[in-house]
XYZ file of C-alpha atoms in Angstrom:
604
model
C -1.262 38.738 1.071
C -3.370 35.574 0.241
C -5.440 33.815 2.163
C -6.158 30.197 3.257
C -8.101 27.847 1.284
C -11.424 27.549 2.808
C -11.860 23.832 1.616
C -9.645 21.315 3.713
C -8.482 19.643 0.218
C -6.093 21.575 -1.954
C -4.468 20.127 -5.123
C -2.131 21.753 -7.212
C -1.499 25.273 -8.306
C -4.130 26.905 -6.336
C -6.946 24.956 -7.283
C -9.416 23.461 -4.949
C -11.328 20.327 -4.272
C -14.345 19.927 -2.280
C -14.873 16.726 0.126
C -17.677 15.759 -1.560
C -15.586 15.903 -4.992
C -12.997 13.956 -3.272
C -15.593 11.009 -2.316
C -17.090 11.151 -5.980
C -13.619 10.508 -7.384
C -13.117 7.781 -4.788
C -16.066 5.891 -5.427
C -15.184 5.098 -8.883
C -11.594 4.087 -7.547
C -12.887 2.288 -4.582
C -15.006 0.134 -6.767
C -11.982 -0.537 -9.026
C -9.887 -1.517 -6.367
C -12.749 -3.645 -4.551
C -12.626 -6.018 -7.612
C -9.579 -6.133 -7.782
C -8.405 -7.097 -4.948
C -11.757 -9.143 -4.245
C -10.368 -11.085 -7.610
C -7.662 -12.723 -5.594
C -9.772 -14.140 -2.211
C -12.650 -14.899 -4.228
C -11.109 -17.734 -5.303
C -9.580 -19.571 -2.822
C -13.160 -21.546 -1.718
C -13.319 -22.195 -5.334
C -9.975 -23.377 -5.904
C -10.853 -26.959 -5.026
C -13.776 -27.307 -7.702
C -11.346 -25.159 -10.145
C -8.819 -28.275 -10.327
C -10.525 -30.453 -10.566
C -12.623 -29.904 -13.683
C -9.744 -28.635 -15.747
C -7.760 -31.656 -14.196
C -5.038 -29.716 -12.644
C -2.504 -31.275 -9.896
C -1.539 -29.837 -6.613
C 1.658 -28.136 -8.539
C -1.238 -26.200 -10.658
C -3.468 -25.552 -7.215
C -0.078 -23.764 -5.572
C 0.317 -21.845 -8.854
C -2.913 -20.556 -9.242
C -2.862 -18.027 -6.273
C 1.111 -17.672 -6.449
C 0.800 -16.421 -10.192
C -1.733 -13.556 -9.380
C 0.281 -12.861 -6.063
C 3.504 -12.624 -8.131
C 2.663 -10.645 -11.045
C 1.054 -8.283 -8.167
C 4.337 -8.123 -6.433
C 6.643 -7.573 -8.594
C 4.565 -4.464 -10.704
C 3.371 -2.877 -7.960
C 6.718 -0.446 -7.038
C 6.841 -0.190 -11.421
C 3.322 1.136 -10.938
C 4.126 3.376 -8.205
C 6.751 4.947 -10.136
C 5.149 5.384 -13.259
C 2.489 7.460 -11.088
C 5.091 10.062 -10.314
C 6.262 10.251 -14.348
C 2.519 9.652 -15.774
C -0.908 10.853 -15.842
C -2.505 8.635 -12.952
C -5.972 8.904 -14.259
C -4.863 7.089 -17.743
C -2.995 4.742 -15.616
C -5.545 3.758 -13.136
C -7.988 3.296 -16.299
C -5.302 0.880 -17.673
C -5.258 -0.795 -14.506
C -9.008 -1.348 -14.768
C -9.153 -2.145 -18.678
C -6.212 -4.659 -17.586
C -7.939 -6.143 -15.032
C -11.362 -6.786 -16.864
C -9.018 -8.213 -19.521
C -7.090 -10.556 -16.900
C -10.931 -11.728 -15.770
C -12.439 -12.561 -18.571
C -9.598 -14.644 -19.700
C -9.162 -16.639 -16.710
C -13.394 -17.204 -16.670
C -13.257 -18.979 -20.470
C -10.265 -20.656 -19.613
C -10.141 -24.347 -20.826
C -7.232 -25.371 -19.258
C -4.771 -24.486 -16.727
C -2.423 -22.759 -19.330
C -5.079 -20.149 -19.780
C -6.534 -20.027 -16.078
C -2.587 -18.944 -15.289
C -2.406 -16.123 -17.897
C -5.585 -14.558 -17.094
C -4.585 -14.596 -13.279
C -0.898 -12.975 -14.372
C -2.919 -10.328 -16.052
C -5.211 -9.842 -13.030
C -2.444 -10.013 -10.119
C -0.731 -6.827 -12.661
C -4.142 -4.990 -12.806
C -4.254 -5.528 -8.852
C -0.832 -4.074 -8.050
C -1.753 -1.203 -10.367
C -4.774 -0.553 -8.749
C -3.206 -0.658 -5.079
C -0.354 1.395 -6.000
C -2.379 3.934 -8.082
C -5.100 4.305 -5.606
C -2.842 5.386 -2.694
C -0.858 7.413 -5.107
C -4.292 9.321 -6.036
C -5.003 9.838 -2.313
C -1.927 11.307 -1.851
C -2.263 13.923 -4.585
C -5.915 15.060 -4.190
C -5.786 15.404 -0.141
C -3.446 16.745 2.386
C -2.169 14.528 5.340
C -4.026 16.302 7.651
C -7.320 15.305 6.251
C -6.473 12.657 4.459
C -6.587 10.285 7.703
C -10.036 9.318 7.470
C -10.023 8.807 3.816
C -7.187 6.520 3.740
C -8.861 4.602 6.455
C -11.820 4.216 3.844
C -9.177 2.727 1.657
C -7.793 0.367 4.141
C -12.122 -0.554 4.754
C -12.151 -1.113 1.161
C -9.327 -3.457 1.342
C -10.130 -5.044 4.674
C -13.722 -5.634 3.258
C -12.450 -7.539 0.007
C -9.673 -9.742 1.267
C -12.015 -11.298 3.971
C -15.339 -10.651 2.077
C -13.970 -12.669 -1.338
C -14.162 -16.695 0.526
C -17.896 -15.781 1.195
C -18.962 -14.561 -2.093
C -16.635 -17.425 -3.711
C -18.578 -19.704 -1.406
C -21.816 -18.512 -2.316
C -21.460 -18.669 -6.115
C -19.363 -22.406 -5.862
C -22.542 -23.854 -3.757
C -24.862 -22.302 -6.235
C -25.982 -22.793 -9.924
C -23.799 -20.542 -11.389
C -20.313 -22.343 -11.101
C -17.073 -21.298 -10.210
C -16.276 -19.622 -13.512
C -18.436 -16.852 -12.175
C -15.859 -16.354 -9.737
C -14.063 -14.675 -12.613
C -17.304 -12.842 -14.370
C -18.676 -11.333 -10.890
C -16.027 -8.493 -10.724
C -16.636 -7.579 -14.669
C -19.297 -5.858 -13.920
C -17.961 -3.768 -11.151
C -15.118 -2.762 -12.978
C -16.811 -1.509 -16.092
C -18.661 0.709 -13.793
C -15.517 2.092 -12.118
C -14.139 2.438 -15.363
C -16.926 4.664 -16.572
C -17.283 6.557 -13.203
C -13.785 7.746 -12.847
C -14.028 8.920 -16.416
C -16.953 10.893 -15.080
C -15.659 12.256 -12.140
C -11.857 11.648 -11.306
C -9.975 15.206 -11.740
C -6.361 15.194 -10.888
C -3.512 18.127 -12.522
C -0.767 16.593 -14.356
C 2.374 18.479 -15.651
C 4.290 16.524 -18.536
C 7.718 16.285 -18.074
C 10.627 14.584 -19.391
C 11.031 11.749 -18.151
C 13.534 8.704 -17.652
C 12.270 5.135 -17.366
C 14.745 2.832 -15.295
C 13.820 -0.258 -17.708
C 17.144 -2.308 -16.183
C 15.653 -1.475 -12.546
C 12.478 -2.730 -13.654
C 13.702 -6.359 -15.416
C 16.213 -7.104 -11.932
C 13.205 -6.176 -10.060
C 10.966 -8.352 -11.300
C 13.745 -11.252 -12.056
C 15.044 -10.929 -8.618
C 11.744 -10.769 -6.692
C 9.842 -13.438 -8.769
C 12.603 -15.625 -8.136
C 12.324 -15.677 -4.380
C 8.930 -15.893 -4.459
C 9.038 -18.987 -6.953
C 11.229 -20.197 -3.861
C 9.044 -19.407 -1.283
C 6.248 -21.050 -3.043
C 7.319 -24.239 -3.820
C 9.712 -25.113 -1.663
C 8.864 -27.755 1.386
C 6.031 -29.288 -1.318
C 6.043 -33.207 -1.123
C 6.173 -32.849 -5.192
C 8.155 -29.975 -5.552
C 11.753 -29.720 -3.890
C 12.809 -29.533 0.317
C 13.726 -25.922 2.092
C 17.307 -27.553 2.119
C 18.511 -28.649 -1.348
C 20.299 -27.740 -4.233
C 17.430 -26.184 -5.494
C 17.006 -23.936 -2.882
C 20.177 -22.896 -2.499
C 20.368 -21.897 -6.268
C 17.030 -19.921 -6.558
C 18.653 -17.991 -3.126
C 21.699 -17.075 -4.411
C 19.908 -16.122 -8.082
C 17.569 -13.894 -6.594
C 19.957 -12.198 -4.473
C 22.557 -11.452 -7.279
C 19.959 -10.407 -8.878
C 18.700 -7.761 -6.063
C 21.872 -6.787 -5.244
C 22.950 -6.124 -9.044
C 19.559 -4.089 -8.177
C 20.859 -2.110 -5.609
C 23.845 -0.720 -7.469
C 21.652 0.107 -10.271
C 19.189 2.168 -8.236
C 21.872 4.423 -6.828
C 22.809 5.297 -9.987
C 19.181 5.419 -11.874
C 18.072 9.062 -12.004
C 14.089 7.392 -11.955
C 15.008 4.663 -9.490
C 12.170 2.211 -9.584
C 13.260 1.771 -5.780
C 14.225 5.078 -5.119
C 16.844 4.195 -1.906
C 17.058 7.743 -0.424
C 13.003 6.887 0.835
C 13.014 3.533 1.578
C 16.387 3.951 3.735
C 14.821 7.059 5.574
C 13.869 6.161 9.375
C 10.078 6.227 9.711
C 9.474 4.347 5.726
C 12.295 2.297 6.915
C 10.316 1.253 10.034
C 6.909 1.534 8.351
C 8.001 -1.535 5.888
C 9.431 -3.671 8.707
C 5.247 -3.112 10.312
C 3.969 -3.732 6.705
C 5.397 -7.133 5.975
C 4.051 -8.225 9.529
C 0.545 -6.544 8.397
C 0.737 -8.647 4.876
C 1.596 -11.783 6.894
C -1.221 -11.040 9.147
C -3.730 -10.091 6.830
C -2.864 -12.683 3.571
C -2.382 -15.702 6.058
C -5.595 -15.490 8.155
C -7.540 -15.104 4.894
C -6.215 -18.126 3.672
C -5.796 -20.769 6.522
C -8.991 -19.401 8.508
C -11.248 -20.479 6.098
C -9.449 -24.010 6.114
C -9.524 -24.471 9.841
C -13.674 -23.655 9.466
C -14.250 -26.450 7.203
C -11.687 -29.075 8.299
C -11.573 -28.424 12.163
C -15.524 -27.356 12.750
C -16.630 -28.855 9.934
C -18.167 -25.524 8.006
C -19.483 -25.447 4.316
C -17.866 -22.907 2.002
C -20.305 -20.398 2.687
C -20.424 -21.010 6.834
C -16.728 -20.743 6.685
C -16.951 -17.155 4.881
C -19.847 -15.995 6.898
C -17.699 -17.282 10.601
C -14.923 -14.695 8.893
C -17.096 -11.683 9.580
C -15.794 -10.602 12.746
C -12.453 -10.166 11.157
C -13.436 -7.859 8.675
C -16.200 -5.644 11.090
C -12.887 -5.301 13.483
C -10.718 -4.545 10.718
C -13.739 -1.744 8.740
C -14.287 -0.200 12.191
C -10.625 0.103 12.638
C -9.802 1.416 9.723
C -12.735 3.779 9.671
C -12.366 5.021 13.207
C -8.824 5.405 12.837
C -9.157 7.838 9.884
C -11.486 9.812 11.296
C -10.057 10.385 14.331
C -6.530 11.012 12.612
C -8.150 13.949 10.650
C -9.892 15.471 13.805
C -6.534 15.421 15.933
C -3.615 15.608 13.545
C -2.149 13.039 15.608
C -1.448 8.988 13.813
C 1.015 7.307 16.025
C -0.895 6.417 18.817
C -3.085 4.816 16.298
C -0.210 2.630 15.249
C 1.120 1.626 18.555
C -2.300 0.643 19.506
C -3.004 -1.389 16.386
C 0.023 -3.351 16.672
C -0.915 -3.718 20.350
C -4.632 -4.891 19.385
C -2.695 -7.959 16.836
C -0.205 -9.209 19.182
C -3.585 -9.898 21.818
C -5.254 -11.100 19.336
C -3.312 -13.016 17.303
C -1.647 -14.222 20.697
C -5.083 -15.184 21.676
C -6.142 -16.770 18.623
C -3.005 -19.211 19.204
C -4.989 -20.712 21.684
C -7.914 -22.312 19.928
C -8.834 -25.663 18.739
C -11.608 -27.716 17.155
C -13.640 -27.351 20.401
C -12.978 -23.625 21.118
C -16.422 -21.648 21.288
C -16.979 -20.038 18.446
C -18.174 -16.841 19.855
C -15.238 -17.323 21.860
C -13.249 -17.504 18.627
C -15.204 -14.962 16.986
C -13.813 -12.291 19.734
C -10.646 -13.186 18.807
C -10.560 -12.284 15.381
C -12.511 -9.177 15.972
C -9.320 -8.256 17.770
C -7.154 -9.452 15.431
C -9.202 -7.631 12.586
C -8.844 -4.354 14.237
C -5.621 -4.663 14.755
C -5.098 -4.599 11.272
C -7.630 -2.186 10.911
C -5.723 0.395 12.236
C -1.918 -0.424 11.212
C -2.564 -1.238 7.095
C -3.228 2.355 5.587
C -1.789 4.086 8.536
C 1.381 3.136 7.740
C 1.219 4.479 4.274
C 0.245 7.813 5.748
C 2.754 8.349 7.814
C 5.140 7.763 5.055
C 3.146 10.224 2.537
C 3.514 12.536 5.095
C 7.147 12.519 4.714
C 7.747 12.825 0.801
C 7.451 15.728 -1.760
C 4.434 15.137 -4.114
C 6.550 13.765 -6.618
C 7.776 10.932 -5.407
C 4.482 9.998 -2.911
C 3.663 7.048 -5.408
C 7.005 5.337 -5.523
C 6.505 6.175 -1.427
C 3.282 4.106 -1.104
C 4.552 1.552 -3.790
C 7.245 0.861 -1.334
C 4.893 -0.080 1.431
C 2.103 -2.003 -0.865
C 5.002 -4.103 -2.296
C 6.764 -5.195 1.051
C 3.272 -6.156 2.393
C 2.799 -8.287 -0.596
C 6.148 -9.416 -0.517
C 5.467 -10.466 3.665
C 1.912 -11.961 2.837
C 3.370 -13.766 0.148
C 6.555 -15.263 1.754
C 4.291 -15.726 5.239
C 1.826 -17.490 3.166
C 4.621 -20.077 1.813
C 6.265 -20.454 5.238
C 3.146 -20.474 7.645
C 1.459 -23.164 5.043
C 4.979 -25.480 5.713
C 4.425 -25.254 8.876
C 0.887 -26.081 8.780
C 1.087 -29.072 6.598
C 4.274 -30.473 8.938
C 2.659 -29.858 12.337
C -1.005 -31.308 11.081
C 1.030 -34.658 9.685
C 3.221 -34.983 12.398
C -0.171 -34.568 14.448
C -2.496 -37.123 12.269
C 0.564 -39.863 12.773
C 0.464 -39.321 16.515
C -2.857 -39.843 16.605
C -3.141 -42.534 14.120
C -0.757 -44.532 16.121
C -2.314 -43.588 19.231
C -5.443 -44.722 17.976
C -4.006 -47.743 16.753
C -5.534 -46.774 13.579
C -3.228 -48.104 10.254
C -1.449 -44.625 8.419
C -3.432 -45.861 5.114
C -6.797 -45.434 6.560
C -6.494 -41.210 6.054
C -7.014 -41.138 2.106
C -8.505 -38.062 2.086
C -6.543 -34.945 0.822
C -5.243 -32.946 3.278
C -7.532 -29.563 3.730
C -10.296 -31.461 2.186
C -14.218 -32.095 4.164
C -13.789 -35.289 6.491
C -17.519 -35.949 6.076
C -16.783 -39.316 5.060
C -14.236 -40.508 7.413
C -15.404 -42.419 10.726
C -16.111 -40.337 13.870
C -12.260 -41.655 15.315
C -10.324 -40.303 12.409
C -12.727 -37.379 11.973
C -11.649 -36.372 15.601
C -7.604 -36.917 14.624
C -7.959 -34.638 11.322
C -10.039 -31.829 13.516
C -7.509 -31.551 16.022
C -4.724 -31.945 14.232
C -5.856 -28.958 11.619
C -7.009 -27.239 14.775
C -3.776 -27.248 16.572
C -1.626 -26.107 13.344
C -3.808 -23.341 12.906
C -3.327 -22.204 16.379
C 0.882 -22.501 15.847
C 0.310 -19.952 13.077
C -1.341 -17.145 14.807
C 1.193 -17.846 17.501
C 4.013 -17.338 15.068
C 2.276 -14.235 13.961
C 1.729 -12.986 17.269
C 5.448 -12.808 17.470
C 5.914 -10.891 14.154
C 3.109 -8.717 14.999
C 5.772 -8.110 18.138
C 8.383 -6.912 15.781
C 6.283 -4.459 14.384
C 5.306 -3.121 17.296
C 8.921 -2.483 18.092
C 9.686 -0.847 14.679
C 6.328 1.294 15.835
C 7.400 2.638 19.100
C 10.447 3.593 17.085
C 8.809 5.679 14.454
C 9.158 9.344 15.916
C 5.893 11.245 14.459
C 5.919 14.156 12.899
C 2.870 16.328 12.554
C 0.477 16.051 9.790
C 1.178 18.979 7.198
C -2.008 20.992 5.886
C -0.666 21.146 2.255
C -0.520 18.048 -0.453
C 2.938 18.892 -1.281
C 5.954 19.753 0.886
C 6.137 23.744 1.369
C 9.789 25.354 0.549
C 12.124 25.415 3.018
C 12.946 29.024 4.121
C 16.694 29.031 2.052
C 14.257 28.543 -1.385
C 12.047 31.695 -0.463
C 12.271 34.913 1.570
C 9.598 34.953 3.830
C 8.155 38.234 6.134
C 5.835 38.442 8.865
C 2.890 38.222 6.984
C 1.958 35.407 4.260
C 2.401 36.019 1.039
C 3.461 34.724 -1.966
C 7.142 36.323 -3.474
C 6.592 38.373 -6.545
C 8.502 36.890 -10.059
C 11.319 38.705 -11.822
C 9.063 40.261 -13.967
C 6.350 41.514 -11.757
C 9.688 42.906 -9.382
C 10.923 45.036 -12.001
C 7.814 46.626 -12.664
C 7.227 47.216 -8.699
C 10.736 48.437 -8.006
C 11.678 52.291 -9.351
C 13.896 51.721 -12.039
C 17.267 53.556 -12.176
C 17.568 56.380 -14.255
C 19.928 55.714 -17.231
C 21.945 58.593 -16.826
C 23.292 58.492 -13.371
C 22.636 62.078 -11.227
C 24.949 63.659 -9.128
C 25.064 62.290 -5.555
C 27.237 63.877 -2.660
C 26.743 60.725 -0.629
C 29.111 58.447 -0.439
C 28.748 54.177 -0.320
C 30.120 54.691 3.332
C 27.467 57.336 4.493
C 24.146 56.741 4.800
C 21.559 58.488 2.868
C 18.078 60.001 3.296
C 16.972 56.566 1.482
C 18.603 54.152 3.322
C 17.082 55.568 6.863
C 14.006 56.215 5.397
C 11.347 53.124 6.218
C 11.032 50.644 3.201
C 8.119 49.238 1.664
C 7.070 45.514 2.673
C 8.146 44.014 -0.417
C 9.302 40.276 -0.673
C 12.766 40.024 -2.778
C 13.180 36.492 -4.147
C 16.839 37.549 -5.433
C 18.929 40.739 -6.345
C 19.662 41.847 -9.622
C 24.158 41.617 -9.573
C 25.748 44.966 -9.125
C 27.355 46.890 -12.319
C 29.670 49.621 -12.154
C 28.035 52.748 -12.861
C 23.880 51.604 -12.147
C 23.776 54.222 -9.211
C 24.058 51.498 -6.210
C 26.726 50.286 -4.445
C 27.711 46.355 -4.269
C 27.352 46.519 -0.553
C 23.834 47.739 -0.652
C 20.832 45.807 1.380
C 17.993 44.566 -0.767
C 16.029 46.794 1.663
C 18.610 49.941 0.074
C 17.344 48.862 -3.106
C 13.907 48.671 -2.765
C 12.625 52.172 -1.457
C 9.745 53.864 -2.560
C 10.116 56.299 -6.034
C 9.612 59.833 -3.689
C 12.779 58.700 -1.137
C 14.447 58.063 -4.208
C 14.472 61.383 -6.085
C 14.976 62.860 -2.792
C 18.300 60.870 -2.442
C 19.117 62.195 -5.933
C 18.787 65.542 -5.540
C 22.363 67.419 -4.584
C-alpha cells in the first residue's frame, strides 16, 4: 500500500517537487516570458519615432507590429507540439537564445529590412515562450494547485502587455532613444536564460517521434495568409475589405486550412491535434479566448492612442493613465489562482470574469474626450479584471482535461486562437476606428465651416499644433471611435460569456497526469500499486512440474478455492495449458492462494 505524496506538486514517476522549487523554476521562466512578451507593447509608443528615422511609410508602420504578431501566431501551436515530443527545458532555452537573437537584431537595425527580421525572430521566440511556459506549468503542477500559479502567469502577462507603452514611453522621452526599446529586454533574458539553467528540473522520456512537417508549412501558409489579409486590408494605400484582393487571399488561406484539416486527421503528431480542439469545454474555451485576445491586444493598442489624441497625454502620461488596467487585470489573475487552488472549484471564476468585461467594456463604450478620468480609470479597472480572471483560466480548465502528453499542444491551442482573435480584432477594430474618426472629423469640419485641407496632421498623431476649433473636432472624433470599440467588444465579450455558461466543469484532479481508467488496472479496496509480471511470479506459488494426484474435480470445489485468498492485485492471468494443474475456468482468486492451502489441495 503506498501512500500520498505529502507535497501538493508531483511530477513524474514518483518524484516530488516542493512549492518553493516550483516558484524557483518559475522565476527564471517568468522573467523569460516578461521580455518577451514586453518586446511586442514596448514598442508601440515608439513606433512613431521608429519610422521616421529609418524613413519608413505607413505600409512599414502596419508591418512592424503585424510581423512580430505573425511569426508569433503561426509557431506558437508548432511550439506546443514540439513540447509534447521534446525536452521543454532545451526548448524554452531556445526560445530565450532566439529571442535575445531577434532583439539585438532589430536594435542595430539600419533600415526597415532589418527592423522586420529581427521582429520575425522575436514574435517566434514569443510564441515559444507562451506556449512553452504553460506547457511547463502543466507538467510540474497538478490542476488542483496549479490555479494560483497559472494566475501568476496570466499577472506576468497582464503586467507586460499593459506595462510595455510606459516603459517604451519612458525610454522614447529620454536620452537613450528608441533603439533601447530593443536592448532593455537583453538583459532580462540573459538572466532567465542562466536561471532556468540553474534551477528548472522537469523528467523527460525520449521517444520516437513523428514530426507533421506538411501540418506545419499549411499551418503557417494558411494562417499567415489571413492575417496578411486582416492586416492590410481597408488601408487607404493598401487594398479595400471588398476587392479582388481580398477575395483571393480568402479563398488561399482557406484552401490552404482546409487542405490542413484533412492532413491533421490523418497525421499521427497532428500539429492541431482535432480530437482536443473539437472536445466541448477546449471547444468553448477557444471561442472565450479569441474574445480575451481581442480584449486584451486591442485596448493595449488604441488606449494609449485615445490618451494622447483625445486628452492630450505624453507617451509616458498615456502609459502611466493605463495602470488601472493592469492592477485589475494582476489582482484578477492573482486572486483567481489562489482561490482556485483553495476550493478546487474554476468556473465560477470564468463566468464572473466574462461578466466583469461585458460591464466594463460596456461601460468603457461610453466615454469621450471629456469623460473624468477617474471616472475612466474605474472603467478599465473593470475591464482589466475581467481579463484578469478569464486569460489563464481558460487554459486550466483545458489542462485539466488532457493526458500529460498532449497538455502542450492543449495550451498551444488556446495561446494561438487568442493571438489569432487579438490579431484579427486588432485589424478590424483599427478599420473601424480610422472610418468612424474620418467620417467624424468631416462632420465636424463642415459643421465648423472649417475647409477639409486645414487637418494636415496624421491621423493618431499630437494636435498640439492645431487651433483650439480643430483641436476640439480631432478629440472628439478619436474619443467617440474609441468608445465604438469597447462597445463592439462588449458584445464579443457577450459571446464568451455564452460559450462560458456552457462549459460544464469538471473537478480539478490531484495528479499532473490523467490516472488509468479502471479497464487498464485492477483496483481493490485499498490503494496500491499492481505488482509487474515479474514481481507476480515470484509472489504467486508456482506449480509443481509434475502434476500430483487430485480427486477433485474442475466442477467441485476444493479446500483452496473456499479457503480465503490473499489481497493480491492481478494485473492479468497467465493463459491456461493443458496439463499445468488448473482448470481454464478458474478465478484469478483460484489461482492465487497462499502455498499451505495449496499443498493441502494436493494432497489425496
Amino acid at each position: 500500500m503506498t501512500t500520498s505524496t505529502p507535497s501538493h506538486v508531483q511530477g513524474q514517476k514518483g518524484s516530488t517537487t516542493t512549492a518553493q522549487q516550483v516558484l524557483r523554476a518559475l522565476m527564471g521562466l517568468f522573467a523569460g516570458l516578461f521580455a518577451a512578451i514586453l518586446s511586442s507593447t514596448i514598442v508601440t509608443t515608439a513606433l512613431p519615432t521608429i519610422i521616421t528615422d529609418l524613413n519608413g511609410s505607413q505600409t512599414d508602420f502596419a508591418w512592424v507590429m503585424t510581423a512580430a504578431l505573425l511569426a508569433g501566431a503561426v509557431t506558437t501551436p508548432i511550439w506546443g507540439k514540439l513540447a509534447d515530443l521534446f525536452d521543454k527545458k532545451l526548448l524554452v532555452q531556445l526560445s530565450i537564445v532566439l529571442f535575445v537573437a531577434g532583439s539585438t537584431i532589430a536594435g542595430l537595425a539600419h533600415n526597415i529590412s532589418v527592423l522586420l527580421t529581427g521582429r520575425a525572430i522575436q514574435g517566434i521566440a514569443m510564441g515559444g515562450l507562451t506556449a512553452l511556459s504553460m506547457a511547463v506549468i502543466g507538467a510540474m503542477v497538478a490542476p488542483r494547485e496549479r490555479g494560483r500559479y497559472s494566475g501568476y502567469l496570466g499577472a506576468v502577462i497582464a503586467a507586460a502587455t499593459a506595462g510595455g507603452p510606459v516603459l517604451g514611453g519612458l525610454i522614447v522621452d529620454s536620452p537613450l532613444g528608441w533603439r533601447w526599446t530593443f536592448f532593455v529586454v537583453v538583459p532580462l533574458a540573459a538572466a532567465a536564460l542562466v536561471l532556468l539553467q540553474m534551477t528548472l528540473k522537469i523528467p523527460y522520456n525520449p521517444r520516437r517521434v513523428s514530426i507533421d512537417w506538411l501540418g506545419a508549412v499549411l499551418l503557417t501558409a494558411g494562417v499567415s495568409t489571413f492575417l496578411i489579409w486582416t492586416s492590410f486590408a481597408g488601408k487607404e494605400d493598401t487594398f479595400a475589405w471588398v476587392s479582388w484582393q481580398s477575395g483571393l487571399m480568402v479563398a488561399a488561406s482557406a484552401l490552404l486550412l482546409g487542405i490542413l484539416f484533412v492532413v491533421e486527421t490523418r497525421a499521427a503528431e497532428p500539429i492541431i491535434p482535432l480530437k482536443i480542439i473539437t472536445e466541448r469545454t477546449t471547444a468553448l474555451a477557444i471561442v472565450a479566448s479569441i474574445a480575451v485576445g481581442v480584449a486584451m491586444l486591442a485596448s493595449a493598442t488604441y488606449l494609449g492612442q485615445y490618451f494622447q489624441v483625445s486628452r492630450g497625454a505624453t507617451a509616458t502620461e498615456a502609459g502611466l493613465l493605463m495602470l488601472p488596467m493592469i492592477f485589475g487585470n494582476l489582482m484578477g489573475s492573482v486572486f483567481s489562482g489562489q482561490m482556485i487552488t483553495r476550493f478546487g472549484r474554476w468556473k465560477r471564476f470564468l463566468v464572473a470574469g466574462a461578466i466583469l468585461l461585458v460591464v466594463g467594456s460596456g461601460l468603457a463604450g461610453t466615454i469621450d474626450h471629456r469623460t473624468e478620468l477617474w471616472t475612466v480609470g474605474v472603467y478599465l479597472f473593470l475591464f482589466g479584471a475581467g481579463l484578469g480572471l478569464l486569460m489563464q483560466n481558460l487554459v486550466l480548465a483545458v489542462q485539466n482535461t488532457v493526458t500529460l502528453k498532449d497538455v502542450g499542444s492543449a495550451s498551444a491551442a488556446i495561446a494561438f486562437f487568442r493571438t489569432i482573435g487579438g490579431a484579427v480584432g486588432v485589424a478590424v477594430l483599427g478599420s473601424i476606428l480610422a472610418t468612424r474618426t474620418a467620417r467624424t472629423t468631416t462632420e465636424g469640419l463642415r459643421d465648423a465651416r472649417i475647409p477639409d485641407d486645414s487637418l494636415t496632421s496624421t491621423p493618431g498623431s499630437s494636435d498640439r499644433d492645431l487651433t483650439p476649433a480643430l483641436s476640439e473636432i480631432v478629440r472628439f472624433a478619436f474619443g467617440s471611435g474609441t468608445a465604438l470599440i469597447f462597445l463592439i467588444i462588449s458584445g464579443i465579450a457577450t459571446l464568451a460569456l455564452i460559450s462560458i455558461l456552457l462549459i460544464k466543469e469538471q473537478a480539478l484532479r490531484e495528479t499532473v497526469d490523467i490516472s488509468p481508467t479502471p479497464a487498464e488496472r485492477v483496483s481493490t479496496s485499498d490503494s496500491f500499486s499492481a505488482p509487474s509480471a515479474a514481481h507476480f511470479s515470484k509472489v504467486l506459488p508456482q506449480p509443481p512440474t509434475t502434476a500430483a494426484p487430485c480427486t477433485n474435480s474442475w466442477d467441485t470445489p476444493t479446500t483452496a478455492a473456499t479457503t480465503a485468498p490473499t489481497k493480491t492485485a492481478v494485473s492479468s492471468p497467465t493463459p491456461w495449458k493443458p496439463g499445468a494443474g488448473d482448470s481454464p475456468t478458474s478465478s484469478a482468486r483460484e489461482r492465487s492462494t497462499s502455498t499451505a492451502s495449496a499443498a493441502k489441495a494436493s494432497t489425496p
